[in-house]
Amino acid sequence: IPVVRMSLTAAHTRLELDESTGTLYIKSNDGNEDKRQEVSVVYFRAGYSPADYPDGDDGIEWLSREKIERSRATKCPCLGYHLAGTKKVQQELARPGTLERFFGEGREADVESLRGAFAGLYSLGSDATPGDIDALRDALSGGEGRYVLKPQREGGGYNFYGDNLVKKVRENVMEDPSTKELKLGSELAEFILMERLFPPQQKSILLRAGLIEGIGETISELGCFGTIVSTNDGNILHNEYAGFLLRTKFSGVDEGGVASGFATLSSPSLC
């Protein structure tokens, strides 16, 4: 199977969309249409970070993404599923009444069971509720250790904890001296406030690249993979569990990304 690695920047000029059929092509170097290659699958190795769109919100990388999304090529992930994995969508799913949309009548017990597994998730945008503001006040009034401030990013290294959380929030919040009402700055809208989890600790030996990184108290996080395939009109063809990933880090480390060097890969058999 031919594979072509291409940045979103290069895709702006190298990809061509047939508006009548939705076919996505890689242009030939000499411009000969007979030598174009149709693209069947687009796998996004990048596109999850603002750094992957250096030309800005209206730049050529976003135009490339739009071209790909409008094509009939299979996207992994398509924009909808990409957004479904963001912290903001997770926070919205935790709001009362939201999960009920995805379950039929008589499934209240299932909904409550699922919601019971959620940590507290609070909006810091224009849609913030009184409950969200109460959680923010708690974090600013000595309870910062119970929360983490998370942006719409993955991979570790972008969260705010403890004093850094308080500093970041205070830089973007104004309090009315007469009413004590908190006014949230627009920059906070890109974050959510999340209840911090405290997994059980276990003494472990952590290895990286075959070498002992250290010995001490550790905590672990289990993530489950799923695979989903759907048509462009939302018909689900495949939706199955597809394995897991266990990350382990020293208990004193706040961040948890493996690729960013904060955690190591592990196995439930070792815990």
Short mmCIF file of N, CA and C in Angstrom, two decimals, residues 1-2 67 102 104 119 151 170 185 195 205 213 221 238:
data_model
loop_
_atom_site.label_atom_id
_atom_site.label_comp_id
_atom_site.label_asym_id
_atom_site.label_seq_id
_atom_site.Cartn_x
_atom_site.Cartn_y
_atom_site.Cartn_z
N ILE A 1 0.85 -1.18 0.00
CA ILE A 1 0.00 0.00 0.00
C ILE A 1 0.89 1.24 0.00
N PRO A 2 0.82 2.08 -1.03
CA PRO A 2 1.65 3.29 -1.06
C PRO A 2 1.25 4.25 0.06
N LYS A 67 -10.22 20.96 3.00
CA LYS A 67 -10.22 20.22 1.74
C LYS A 67 -10.30 18.72 1.99
N PHE A 102 -28.23 10.45 24.72
CA PHE A 102 -27.67 9.30 24.01
C PHE A 102 -28.20 7.96 24.49
N GLY A 104 -31.95 5.77 25.54
CA GLY A 104 -33.40 5.78 25.44
C GLY A 104 -34.05 5.87 26.81
N ALA A 119 -15.05 12.47 36.76
CA ALA A 119 -14.53 13.46 37.70
C ALA A 119 -15.31 14.75 37.49
N PRO A 151 -5.84 22.56 29.26
CA PRO A 151 -6.17 23.14 27.96
C PRO A 151 -6.65 22.04 27.00
N ARG A 170 -5.73 33.74 38.35
CA ARG A 170 -5.79 35.12 38.83
C ARG A 170 -5.36 36.12 37.76
N GLY A 185 -11.73 36.05 32.21
CA GLY A 185 -11.09 36.55 31.00
C GLY A 185 -11.27 35.59 29.84
N GLU A 195 -11.61 18.22 38.46
CA GLU A 195 -11.33 17.63 39.76
C GLU A 195 -10.13 16.70 39.62
N ILE A 205 9.64 -0.10 40.24
CA ILE A 205 10.88 0.23 39.54
C ILE A 205 10.49 0.65 38.12
N GLU A 213 15.11 3.95 35.65
CA GLU A 213 14.96 5.39 35.83
C GLU A 213 14.89 5.76 37.29
N GLU A 221 -2.29 5.16 35.37
CA GLU A 221 -3.52 5.58 34.69
C GLU A 221 -3.80 4.61 33.55
N HIS A 238 -18.88 0.09 12.61
CA HIS A 238 -18.02 -0.68 13.52
C HIS A 238 -17.74 0.18 14.74
#
